[in-house]
Every structure is written in structure tokens, then in C-alpha cells.
mmCIF file of C-alpha atoms in Angstrom:
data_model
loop_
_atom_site.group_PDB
_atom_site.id
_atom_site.type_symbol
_atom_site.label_atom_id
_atom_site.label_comp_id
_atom_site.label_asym_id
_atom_site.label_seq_id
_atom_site.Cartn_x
_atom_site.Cartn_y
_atom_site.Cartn_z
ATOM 1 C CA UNK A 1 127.372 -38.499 174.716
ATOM 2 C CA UNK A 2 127.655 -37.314 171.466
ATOM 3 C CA UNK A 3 126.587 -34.035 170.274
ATOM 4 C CA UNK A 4 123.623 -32.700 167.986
ATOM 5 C CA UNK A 5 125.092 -31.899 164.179
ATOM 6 C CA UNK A 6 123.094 -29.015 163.888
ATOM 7 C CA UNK A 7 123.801 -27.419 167.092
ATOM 8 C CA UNK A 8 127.590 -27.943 166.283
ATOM 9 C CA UNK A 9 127.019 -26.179 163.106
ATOM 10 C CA UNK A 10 124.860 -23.431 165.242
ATOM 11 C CA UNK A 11 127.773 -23.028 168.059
ATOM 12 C CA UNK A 12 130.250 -22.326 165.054
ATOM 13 C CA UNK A 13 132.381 -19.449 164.642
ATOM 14 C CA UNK A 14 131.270 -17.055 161.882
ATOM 15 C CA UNK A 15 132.919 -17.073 158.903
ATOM 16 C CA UNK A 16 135.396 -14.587 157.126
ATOM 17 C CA UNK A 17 132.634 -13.648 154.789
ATOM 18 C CA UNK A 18 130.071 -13.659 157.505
ATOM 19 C CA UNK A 19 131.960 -11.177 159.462
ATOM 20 C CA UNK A 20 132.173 -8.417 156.596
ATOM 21 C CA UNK A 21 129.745 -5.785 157.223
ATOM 22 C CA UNK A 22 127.738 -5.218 153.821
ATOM 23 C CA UNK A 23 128.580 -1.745 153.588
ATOM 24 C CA UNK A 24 132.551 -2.727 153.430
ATOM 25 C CA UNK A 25 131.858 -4.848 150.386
ATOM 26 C CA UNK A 26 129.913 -2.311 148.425
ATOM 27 C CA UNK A 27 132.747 0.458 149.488
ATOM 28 C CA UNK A 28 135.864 -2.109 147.983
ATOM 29 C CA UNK A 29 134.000 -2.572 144.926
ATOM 30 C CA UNK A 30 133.449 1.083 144.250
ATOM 31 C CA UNK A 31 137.207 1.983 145.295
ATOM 32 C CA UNK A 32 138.144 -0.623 142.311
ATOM 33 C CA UNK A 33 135.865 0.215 139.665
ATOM 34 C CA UNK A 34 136.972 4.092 140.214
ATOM 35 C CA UNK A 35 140.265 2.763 139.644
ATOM 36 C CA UNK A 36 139.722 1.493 136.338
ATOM 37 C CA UNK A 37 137.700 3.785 135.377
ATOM 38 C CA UNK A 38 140.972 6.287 136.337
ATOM 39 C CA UNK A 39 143.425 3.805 133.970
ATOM 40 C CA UNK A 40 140.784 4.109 131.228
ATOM 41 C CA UNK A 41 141.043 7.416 131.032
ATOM 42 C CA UNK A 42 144.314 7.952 131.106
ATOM 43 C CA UNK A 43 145.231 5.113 128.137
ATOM 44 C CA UNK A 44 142.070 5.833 125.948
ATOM 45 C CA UNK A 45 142.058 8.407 123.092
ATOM 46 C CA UNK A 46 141.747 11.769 124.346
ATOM 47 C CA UNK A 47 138.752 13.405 122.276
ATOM 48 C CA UNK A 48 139.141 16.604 120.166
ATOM 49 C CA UNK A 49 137.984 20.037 122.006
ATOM 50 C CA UNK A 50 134.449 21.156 120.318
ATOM 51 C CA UNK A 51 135.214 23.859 118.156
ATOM 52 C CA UNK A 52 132.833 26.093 117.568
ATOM 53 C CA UNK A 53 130.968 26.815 114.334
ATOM 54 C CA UNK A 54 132.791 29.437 112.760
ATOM 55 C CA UNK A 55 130.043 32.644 111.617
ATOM 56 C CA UNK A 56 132.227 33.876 108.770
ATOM 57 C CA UNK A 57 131.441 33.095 105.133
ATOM 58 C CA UNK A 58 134.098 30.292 103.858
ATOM 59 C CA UNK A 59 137.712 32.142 102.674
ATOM 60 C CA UNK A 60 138.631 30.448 99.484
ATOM 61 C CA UNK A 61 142.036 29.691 98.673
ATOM 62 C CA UNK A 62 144.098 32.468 98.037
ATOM 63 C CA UNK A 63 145.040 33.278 94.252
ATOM 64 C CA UNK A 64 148.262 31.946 93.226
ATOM 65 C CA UNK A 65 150.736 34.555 92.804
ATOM 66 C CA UNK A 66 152.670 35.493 89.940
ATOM 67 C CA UNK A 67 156.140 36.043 89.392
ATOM 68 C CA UNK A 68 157.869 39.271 90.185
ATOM 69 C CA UNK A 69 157.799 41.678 86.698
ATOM 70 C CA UNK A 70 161.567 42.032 86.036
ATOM 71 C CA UNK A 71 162.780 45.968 86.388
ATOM 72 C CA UNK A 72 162.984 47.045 82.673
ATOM 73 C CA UNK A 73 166.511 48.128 81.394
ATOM 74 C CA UNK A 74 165.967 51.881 80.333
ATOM 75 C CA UNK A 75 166.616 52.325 76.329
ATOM 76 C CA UNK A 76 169.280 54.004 75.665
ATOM 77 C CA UNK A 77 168.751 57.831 74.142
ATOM 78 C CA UNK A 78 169.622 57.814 70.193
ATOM 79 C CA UNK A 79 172.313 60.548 70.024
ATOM 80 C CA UNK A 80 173.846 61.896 66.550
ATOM 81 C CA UNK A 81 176.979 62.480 68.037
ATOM 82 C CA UNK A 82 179.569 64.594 66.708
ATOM 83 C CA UNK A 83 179.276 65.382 63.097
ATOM 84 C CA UNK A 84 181.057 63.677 60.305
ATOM 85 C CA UNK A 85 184.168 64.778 58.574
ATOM 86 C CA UNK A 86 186.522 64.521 55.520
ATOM 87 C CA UNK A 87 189.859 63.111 55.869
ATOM 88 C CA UNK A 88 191.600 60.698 58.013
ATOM 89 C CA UNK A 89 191.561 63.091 61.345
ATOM 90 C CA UNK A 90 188.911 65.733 62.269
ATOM 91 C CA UNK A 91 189.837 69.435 62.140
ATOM 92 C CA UNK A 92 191.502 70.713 65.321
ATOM 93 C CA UNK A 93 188.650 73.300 66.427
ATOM 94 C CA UNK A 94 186.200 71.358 68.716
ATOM 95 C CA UNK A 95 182.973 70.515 67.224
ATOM 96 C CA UNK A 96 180.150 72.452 70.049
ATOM 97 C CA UNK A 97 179.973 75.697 70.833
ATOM 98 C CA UNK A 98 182.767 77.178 72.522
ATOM 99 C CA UNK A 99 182.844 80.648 74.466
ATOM 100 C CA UNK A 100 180.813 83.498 73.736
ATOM 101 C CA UNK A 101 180.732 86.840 73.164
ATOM 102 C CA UNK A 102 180.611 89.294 76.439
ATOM 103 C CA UNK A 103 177.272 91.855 76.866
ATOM 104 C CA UNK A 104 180.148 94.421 78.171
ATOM 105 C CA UNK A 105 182.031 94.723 74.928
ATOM 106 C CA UNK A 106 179.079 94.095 72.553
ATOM 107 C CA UNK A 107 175.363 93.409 73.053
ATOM 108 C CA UNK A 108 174.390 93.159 70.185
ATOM 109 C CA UNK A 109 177.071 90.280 69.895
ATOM 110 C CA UNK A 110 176.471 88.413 73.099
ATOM 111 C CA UNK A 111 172.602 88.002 72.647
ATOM 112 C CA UNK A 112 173.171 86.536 68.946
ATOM 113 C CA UNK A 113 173.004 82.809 69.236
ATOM 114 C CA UNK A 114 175.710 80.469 68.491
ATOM 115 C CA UNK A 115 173.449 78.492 66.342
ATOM 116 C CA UNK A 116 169.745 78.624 64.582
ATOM 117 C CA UNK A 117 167.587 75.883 63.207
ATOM 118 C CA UNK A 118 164.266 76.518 61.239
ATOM 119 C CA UNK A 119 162.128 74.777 59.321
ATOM 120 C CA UNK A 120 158.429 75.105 57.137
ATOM 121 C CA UNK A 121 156.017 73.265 54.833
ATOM 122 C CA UNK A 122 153.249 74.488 52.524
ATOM 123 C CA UNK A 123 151.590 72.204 50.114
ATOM 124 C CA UNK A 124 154.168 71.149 48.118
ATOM 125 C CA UNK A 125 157.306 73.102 49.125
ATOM 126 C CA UNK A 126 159.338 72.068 52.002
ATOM 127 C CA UNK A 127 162.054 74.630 54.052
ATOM 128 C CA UNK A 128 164.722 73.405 56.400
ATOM 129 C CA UNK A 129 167.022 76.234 57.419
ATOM 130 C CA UNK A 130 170.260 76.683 59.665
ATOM 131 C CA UNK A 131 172.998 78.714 60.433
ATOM 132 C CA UNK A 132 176.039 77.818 62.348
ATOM 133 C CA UNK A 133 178.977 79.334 64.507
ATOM 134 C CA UNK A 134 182.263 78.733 62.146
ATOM 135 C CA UNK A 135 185.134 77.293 64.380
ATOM 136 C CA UNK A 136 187.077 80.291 64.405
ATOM 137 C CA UNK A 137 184.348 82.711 65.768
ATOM 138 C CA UNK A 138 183.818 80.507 68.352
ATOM 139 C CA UNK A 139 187.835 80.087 69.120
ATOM 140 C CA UNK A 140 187.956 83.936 69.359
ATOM 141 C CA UNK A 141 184.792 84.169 71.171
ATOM 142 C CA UNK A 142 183.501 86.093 68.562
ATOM 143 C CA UNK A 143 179.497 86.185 67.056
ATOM 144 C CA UNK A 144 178.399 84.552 64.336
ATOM 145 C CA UNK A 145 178.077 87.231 61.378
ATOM 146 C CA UNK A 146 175.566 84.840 59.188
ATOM 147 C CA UNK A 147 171.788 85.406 59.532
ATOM 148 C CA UNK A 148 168.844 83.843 57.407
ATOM 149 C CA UNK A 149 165.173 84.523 57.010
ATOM 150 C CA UNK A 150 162.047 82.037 56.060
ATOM 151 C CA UNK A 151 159.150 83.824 55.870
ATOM 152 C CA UNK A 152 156.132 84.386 53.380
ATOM 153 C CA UNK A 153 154.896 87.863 51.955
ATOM 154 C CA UNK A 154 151.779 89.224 49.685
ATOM 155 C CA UNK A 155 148.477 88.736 50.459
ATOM 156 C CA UNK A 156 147.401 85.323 50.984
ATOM 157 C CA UNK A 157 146.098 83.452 48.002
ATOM 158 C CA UNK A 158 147.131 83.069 44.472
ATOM 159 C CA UNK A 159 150.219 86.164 44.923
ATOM 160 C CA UNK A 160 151.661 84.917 48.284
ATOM 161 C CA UNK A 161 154.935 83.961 47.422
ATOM 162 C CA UNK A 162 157.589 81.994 49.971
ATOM 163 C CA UNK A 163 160.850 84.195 50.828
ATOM 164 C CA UNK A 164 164.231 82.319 51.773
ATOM 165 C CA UNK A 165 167.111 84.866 52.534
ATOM 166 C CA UNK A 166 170.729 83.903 54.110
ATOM 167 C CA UNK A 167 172.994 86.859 54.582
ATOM 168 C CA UNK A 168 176.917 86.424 55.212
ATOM 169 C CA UNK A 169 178.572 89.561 57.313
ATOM 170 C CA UNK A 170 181.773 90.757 55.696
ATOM 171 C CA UNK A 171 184.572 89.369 58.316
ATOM 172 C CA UNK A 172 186.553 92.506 58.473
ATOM 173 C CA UNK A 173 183.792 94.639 59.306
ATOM 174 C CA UNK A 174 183.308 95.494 62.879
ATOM 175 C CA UNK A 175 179.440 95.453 62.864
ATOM 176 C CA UNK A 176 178.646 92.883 60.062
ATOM 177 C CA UNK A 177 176.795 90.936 62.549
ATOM 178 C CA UNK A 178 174.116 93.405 62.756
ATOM 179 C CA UNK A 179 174.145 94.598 59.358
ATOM 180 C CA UNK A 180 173.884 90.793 57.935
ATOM 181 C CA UNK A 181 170.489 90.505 60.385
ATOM 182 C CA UNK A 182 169.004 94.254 59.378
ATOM 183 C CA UNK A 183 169.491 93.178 55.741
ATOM 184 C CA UNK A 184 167.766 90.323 56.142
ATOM 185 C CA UNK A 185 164.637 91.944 58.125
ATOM 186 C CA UNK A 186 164.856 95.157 55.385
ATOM 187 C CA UNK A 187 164.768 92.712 52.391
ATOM 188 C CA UNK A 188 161.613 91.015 53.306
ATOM 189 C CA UNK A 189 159.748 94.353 54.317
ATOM 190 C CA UNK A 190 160.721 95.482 50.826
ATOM 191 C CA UNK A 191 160.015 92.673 48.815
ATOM 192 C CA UNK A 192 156.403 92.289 50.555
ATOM 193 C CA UNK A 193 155.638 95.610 49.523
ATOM 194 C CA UNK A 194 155.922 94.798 45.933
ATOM 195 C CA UNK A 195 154.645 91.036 46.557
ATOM 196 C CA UNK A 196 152.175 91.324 43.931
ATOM 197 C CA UNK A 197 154.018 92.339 40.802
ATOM 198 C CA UNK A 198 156.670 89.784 41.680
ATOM 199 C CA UNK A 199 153.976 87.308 42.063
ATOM 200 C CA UNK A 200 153.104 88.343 38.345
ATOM 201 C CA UNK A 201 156.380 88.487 37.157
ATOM 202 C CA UNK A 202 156.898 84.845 38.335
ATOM 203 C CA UNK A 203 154.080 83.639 36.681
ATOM 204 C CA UNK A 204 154.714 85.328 33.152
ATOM 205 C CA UNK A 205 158.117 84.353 33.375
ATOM 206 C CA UNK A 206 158.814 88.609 33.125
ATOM 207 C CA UNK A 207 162.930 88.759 33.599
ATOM 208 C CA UNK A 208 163.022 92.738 32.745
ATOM 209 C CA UNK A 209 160.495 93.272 35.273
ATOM 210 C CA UNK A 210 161.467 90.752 37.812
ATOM 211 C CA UNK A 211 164.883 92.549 37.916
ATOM 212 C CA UNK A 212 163.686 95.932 38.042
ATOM 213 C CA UNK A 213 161.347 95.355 40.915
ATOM 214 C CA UNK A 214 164.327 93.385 43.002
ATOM 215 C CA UNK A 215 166.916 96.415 42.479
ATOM 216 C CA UNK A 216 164.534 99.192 43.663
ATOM 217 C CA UNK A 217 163.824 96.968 47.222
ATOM 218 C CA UNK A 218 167.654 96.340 47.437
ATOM 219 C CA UNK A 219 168.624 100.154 46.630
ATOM 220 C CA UNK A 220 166.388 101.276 49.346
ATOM 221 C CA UNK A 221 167.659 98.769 51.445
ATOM 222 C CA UNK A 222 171.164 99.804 51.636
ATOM 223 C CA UNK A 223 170.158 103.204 52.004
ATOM 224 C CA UNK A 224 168.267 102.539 54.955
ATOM 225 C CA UNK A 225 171.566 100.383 55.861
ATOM 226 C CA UNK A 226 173.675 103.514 55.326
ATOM 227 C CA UNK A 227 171.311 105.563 57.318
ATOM 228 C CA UNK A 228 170.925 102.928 60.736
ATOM 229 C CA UNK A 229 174.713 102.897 60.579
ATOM 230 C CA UNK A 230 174.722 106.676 60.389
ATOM 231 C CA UNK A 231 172.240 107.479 63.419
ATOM 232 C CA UNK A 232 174.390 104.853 65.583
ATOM 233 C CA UNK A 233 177.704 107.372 64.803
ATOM 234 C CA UNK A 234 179.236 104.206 62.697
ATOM 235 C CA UNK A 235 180.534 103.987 59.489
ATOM 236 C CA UNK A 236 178.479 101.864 57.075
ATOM 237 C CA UNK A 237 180.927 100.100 56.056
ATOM 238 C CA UNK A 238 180.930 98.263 59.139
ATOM 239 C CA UNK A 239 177.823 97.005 58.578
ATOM 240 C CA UNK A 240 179.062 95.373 55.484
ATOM 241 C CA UNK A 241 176.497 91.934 54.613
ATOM 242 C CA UNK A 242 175.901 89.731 51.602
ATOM 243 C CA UNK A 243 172.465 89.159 50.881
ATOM 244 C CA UNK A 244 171.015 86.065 48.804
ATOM 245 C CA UNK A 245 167.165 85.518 48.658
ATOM 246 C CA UNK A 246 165.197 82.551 46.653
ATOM 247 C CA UNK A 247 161.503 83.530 45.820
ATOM 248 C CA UNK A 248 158.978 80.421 45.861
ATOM 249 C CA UNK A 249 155.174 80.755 44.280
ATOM 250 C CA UNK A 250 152.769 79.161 46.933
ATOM 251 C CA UNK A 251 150.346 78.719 43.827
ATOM 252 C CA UNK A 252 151.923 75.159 42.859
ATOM 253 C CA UNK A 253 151.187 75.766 39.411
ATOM 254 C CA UNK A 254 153.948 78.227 39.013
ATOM 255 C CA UNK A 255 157.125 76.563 38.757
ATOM 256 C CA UNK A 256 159.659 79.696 38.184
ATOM 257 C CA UNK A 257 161.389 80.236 41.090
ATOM 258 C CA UNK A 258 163.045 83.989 41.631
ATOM 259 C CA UNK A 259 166.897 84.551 42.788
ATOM 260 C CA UNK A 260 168.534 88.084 43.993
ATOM 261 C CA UNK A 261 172.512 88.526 44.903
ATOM 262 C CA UNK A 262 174.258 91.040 46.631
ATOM 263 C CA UNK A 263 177.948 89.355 46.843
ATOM 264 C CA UNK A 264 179.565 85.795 47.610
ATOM 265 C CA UNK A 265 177.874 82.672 47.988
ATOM 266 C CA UNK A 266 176.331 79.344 46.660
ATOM 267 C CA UNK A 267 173.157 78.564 44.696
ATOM 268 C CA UNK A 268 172.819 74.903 43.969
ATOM 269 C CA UNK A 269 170.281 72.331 42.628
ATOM 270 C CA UNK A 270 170.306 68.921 43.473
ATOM 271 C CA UNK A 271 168.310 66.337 40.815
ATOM 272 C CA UNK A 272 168.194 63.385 40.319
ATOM 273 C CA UNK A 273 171.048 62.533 43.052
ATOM 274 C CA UNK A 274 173.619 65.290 41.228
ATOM 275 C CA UNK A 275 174.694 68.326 42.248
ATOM 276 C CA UNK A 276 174.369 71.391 39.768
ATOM 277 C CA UNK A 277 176.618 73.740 42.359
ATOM 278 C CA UNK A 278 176.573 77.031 39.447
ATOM 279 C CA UNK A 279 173.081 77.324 39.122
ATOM 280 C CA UNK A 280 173.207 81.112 39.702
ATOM 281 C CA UNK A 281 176.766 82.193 39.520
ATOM 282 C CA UNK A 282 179.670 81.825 37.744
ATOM 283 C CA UNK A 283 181.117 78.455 37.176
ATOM 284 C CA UNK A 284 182.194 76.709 40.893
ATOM 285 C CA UNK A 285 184.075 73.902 39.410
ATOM 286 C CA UNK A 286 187.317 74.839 41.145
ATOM 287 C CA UNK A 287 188.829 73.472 44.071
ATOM 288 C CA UNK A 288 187.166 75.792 46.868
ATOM 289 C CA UNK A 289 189.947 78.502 47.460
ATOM 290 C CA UNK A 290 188.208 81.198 49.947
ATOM 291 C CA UNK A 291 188.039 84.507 47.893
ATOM 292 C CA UNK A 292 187.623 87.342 50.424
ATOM 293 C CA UNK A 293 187.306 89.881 47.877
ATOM 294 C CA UNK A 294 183.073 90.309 47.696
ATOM 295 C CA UNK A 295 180.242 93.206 46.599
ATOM 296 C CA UNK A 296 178.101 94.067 49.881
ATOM 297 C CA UNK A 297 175.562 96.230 50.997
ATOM 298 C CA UNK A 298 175.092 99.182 51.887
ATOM 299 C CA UNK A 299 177.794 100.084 49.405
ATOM 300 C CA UNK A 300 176.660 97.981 46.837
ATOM 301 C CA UNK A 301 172.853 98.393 45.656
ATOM 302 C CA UNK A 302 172.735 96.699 42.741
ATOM 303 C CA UNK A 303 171.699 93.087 42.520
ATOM 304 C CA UNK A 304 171.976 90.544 40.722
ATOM 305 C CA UNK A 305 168.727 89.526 39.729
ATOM 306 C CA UNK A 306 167.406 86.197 37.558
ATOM 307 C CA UNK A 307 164.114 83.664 36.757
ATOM 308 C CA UNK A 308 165.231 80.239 37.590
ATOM 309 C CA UNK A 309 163.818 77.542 34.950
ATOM 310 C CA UNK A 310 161.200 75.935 36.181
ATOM 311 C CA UNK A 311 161.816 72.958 38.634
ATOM 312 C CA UNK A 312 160.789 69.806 38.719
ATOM 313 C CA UNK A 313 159.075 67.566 41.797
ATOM 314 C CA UNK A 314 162.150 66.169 44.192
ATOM 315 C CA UNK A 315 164.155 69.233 43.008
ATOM 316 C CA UNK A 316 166.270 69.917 45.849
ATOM 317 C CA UNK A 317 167.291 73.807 45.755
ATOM 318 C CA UNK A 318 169.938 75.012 47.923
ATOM 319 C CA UNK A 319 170.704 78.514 49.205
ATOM 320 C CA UNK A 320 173.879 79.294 51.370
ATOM 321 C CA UNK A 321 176.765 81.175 52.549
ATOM 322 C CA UNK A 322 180.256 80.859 51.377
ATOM 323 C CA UNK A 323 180.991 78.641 54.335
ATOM 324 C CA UNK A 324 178.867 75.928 52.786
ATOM 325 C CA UNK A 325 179.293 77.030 49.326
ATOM 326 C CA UNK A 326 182.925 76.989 49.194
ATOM 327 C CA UNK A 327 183.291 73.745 51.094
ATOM 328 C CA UNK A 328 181.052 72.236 48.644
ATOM 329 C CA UNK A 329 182.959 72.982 45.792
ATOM 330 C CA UNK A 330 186.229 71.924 46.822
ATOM 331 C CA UNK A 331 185.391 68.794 49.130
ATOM 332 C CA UNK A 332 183.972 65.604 47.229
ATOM 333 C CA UNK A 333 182.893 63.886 50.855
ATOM 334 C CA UNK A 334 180.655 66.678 51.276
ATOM 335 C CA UNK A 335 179.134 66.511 48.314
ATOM 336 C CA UNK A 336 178.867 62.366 48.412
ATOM 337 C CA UNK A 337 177.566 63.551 52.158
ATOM 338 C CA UNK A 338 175.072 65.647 51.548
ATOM 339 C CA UNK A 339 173.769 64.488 48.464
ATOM 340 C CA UNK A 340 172.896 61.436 50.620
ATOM 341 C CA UNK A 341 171.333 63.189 53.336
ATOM 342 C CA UNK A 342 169.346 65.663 51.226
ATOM 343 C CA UNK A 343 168.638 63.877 48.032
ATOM 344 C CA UNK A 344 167.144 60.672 49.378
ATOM 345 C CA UNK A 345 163.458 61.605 48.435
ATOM 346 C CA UNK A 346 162.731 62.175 52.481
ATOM 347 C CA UNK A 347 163.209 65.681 54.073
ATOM 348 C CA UNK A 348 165.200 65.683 57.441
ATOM 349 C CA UNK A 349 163.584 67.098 60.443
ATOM 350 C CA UNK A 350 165.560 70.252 61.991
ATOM 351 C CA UNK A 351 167.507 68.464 64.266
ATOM 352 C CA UNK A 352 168.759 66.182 61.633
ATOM 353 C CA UNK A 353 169.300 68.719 59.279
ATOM 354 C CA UNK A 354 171.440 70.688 61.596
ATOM 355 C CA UNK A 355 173.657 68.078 62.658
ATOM 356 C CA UNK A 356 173.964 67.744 58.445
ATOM 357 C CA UNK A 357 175.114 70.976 57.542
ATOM 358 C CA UNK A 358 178.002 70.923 59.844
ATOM 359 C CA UNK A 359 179.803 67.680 58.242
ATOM 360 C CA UNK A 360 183.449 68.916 58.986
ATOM 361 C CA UNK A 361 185.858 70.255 56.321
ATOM 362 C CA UNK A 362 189.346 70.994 57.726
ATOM 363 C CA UNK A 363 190.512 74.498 57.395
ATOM 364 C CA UNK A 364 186.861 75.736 56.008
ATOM 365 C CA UNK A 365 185.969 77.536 59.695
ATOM 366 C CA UNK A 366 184.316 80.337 58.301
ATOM 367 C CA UNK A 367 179.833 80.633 59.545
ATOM 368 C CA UNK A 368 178.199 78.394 58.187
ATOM 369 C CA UNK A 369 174.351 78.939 56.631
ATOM 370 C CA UNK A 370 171.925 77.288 54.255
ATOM 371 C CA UNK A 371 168.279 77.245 53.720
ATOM 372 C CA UNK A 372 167.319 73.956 51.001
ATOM 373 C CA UNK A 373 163.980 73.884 49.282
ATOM 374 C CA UNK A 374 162.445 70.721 48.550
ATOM 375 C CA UNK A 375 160.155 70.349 45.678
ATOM 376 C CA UNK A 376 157.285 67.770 46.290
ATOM 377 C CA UNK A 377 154.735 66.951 43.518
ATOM 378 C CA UNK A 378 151.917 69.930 43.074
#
């Protein structure tokens, strides 16, 4: 009764595998590989974003920079301070300018500065000039009476000849101040008109007519003096004024130099590095007492009239007030001063030679004026 193999095998149940549809079997195995494929992506190496290709030109690296420049430290302005003086302390006035005359009482006086510098150079020759305030004009608010003059006259060429003047106003007279600056301005009109036979004289070494020419411009300058005074309703003595004027050749071959004094003052001659301080006057060798006591225009008219000898190059010829001249004299720091500052061989500009002439004396406060010469090689 047994049965057939094969139809056993034929009745059989399907199996597992034979009852899966196909289309469940494809769907598992897609489901798993999209799994993977998930895991991949999230443990592989994520890829750079494309960047795209830049247009520009390439920017090169920048320059290196350099350091900061440091601010600079400003110089500090040379200043000359305040002038030197003799002694162990300085003189009690203040050294700068102090108050000043008012318009109200005196125009004249107010619009007269407290101090002048001036200066020149032709060929050879070389002028520095000055005039100062003394310290007791300035205490008292009162003008400064000095006044000076560089200037040439004659026609130009071989007869033009270089004119220093300084002129000191008489302290006690009222008006001095204006009198010391018309003698000054009258003086060189004068002399210019006669230019040419001083020239001559100059170069012939003429004394006699040197003199003669110099007291006829000085006699009709204190008569015009005496006559300004008289039209103002003053009297002329008030107008009182030294007057000292050096005459230079500008032909370089003449060496005489020509000298006119009306009054007080100083004429010296530095050479060689010494001082020769009575070139022109009588001897200065004393010890620098003020003498008040003076000859002045428009009183006096006659000058004093003389040929210097003829100088020699670095020469150093100085022409001044009492208020140097005096000082000079008396005061051997001055002199050791000065001789320093003007005798070197170099010429000081104007600045330099105005902080100079007011080296400090104590108790000489009088104006203080000088105009040097400096003789250079022809």
C-alpha cells in the first residue's frame, strides 16, 4: 500500500522560499542596499564645495610694512640771552626795554625807537652800527637822545666816499633827541655837497683843506640847527647834540680815512687784538669818570677836524658815544669783551653785534651808540 515517492514530493507543502513572491525579494534587497548606501554617506569624507574660478588677476602679497617714523623732538631756538657784564652781580636796571615815552607829552619822543641796528658792506669795508636805550632813559621812560647815520655820498665812482656819523644829545637839554637826529641828517646833506673835494683831499692826504671843507658844512649846520629850533618857538640850546663822523674812500686804494668832532666821545682802533682808545682825542687812559661838561652844536660850529694815517687790512675802527667810550676806558672786561667779539678776523652779523655793544657796565646807564669799520684786504 505504499505510496509513489514522487507524488509524495508533488503533494508537499511549499516551502518558505517557495512562498515569497519575487517582487518581495527584490523590494528587501533594495530597502538594505539604500541603507548602506545611507551609513556610507554619513561616515565617508564629506567633499569640498566647488569653488568657482575666481576672474580677478592674482593679488600678490602685500608689502611688508615699515616701522612707524618716530615724531622728531623740535630743536631748540639758539637764544643770546641777556648780555654779559662786569663784576660779580649785574647792574640793577633790567637789561630790555622798559616803558616808553607817551605821543601826548612828546611825539617826537614816543615814535623814536628804543633801539637801532644797521649794518653795510662794499668791497673791502665792512659797517655794523647800533644805538641803544641807556638804563636810565628807559627807567624814566624817557627817549633815547643818541642817533647815528651810515650812508654814502658823491657821485658814484672813484669820489664816492662812505659816511659813518653817531651823534650824542646833550642830557640836560629838553629837545636833544631831535637835535642829535637833525644833525645827523644836516651833516650828510652837507658833506655830499662837497663830496668831491673831500674825495681829493683824502687822496692827497690835504689836512688844510680837509679841515676847511669840514668846518664850512658844520657852520652851516648849526645855523640851520639854530634856525629849526627858532621856527618851532624853542631855544636852540635845547637842541644841544654832539656830532662825530668817520669818512671812508670806496676807491680801496686810498687808505686815509677822514674824522670831524663836535664834542664828547670815543674814536678807537683796534689792531692786531689791541685797543688804541685815543686815536682822535686827547689821551683816554683814565679810569672812565663821566665828564658832563661838552662843546655842542648849534652853539658850537667849529670842528675838530683831522686825516687819520692810513689803515691797514683787519683794522678795526671804532666810532661811538660817550656811553661806549667812557665805559671802555674805565672797564678792562669790556675791553677783554669786545676785543674778542670784534677783533677775531670775522665781522658779526647785526643781531650779534647788538647784543655786543650792550655788555653791561654798572653805573655807566647813559645811550649807548657805535658804528665799527672793518678793514678787509683791497
Amino acid at each position: 500500500m505504499g505510496q509513489d515517492t514522487n507524488a509524495l514530493y508533488d503533494n508537499a507543502e511549499p516551502s518558505y522560499a517557495d512562498q515569497a513572491p519575487a517582487t518581495e525579494s527584490a523590494d528587501s534587497a533594495d530597502s538594505l542596499d539604500e541603507t548602506w548606501r545611507t551609513v556610507d554617506q554619513v561616515f565617508a569624507p564629506q567633499a569640498e564645495p566647488d569653488t568657482p574660478a575666481s576672474t580677478d588677476a592674482p593679488v600678490p602679497d602685500p608689502a611688508p610694512q615699515e616701522p612707524p617714523t618716530p615724531t622728531p623732538v623740535p630743536t631748540p631756538v639758539p637764544t643770546l640771552g641777556i648780555p654779559p657784564h662786569s663784576g660779580r652781580k649785574p647792574p640793577l636796571y633790567p637789561a630790555v626795554p622798559g616803558g616808553v615815552p607817551a605821543v601826548r607829552q612828546d611825539p617826537t619822543a614816543a615814535l623814536i625807537p628804543d633801539m637801532v641796528v644797521d649794518g653795510a658792506a662794499y668791497g673791502a669795508l665792512t659797517v655794523r652800527a647800533a644805538s641803544v636805550r641807556g638804563d636810565s632813559h628807559r627807567y624814566q621812560n624817557e627817549p633815547r637822545q643818541d642817533s647815528l647815520a651810515v650812508t654814502r655820498i658823491g657821485e658814484p665812482g672813484a669820489d664816492e666816499l662812505l659816511l659813518l656819523v653817531v651823534a650824542d644829545g646833550v642830557g640836560s637839554a629838553a629837545r636833544s633827541h631831535v637835535g642829535s637826529q637833525e644833525a645827523c641828517r644836516l651833516i650828510a646833506i652837507h658833506l655830499d655837497a662837497a663830496a668831491t673835494e673831500l674825495a681829493t683831499a683824502l687822496r692827497t692826504g690835504d689836512q688844510e683843506a680837509f679841515g676847511a671843507v669840514v668846518n664850512e658844512a658844520v657852520r652851516r649846520v648849526g645855523t640851520l640847527l639854530a634856525h629849526h629850533a627858532h621856527e618851532r618857538g624853542d631855544d636852540p640850546a635845547a637842541y644841544a647834540t654832539t656830532l662825530r663822523a668817520l669818512l671812508a674812500p670806496l676807491d680801496g686804494t686810498v687808505r686815509t680815512r677822514g674824522f670831524l668832532a663836535i664834542g664828547d666821545g670815543g674814536t678807537a682802533l683796534l689792531r692786531a687784538d689791541e685797543w688804541h682808545l685815543s686815536l682822535t682825542d686827547a689821551d683816554q687812559s683814565g679810569d672812565g669818570m663821566i665828564d658832563t661838561r661838552t662843546a655842542a652844536l648849534p652853539h658850537s660850529q667849529t670842528a675838530h677836524a683831522r686825516l687819520l694815517a692810513p689803515v691797514l687790512p683787519g683794522d678795526v675802527l671804532v666810532l661811538c658815544t660817550d656811553g661806549l667810550s667812557t665805559p671802555l676806558t674805565g672797564d678792562a672786561g669790556m675791553r677783554d669783551f669786545l676785543r674778542t667779539a670784534w677783533g677775531t678776523g670775522s665781522v658779526p652779523g647785526p643781531a650779534d653785534f647788538l647784543w655786543q655793544l650792550q655788555y653791561r657796565v654798572k653805573s655807566y646807564d647813559d645811550d649807548r651808540t657805535a658804528v665799527v669799520l672793518w678793514e678787509g684786504t683791497p
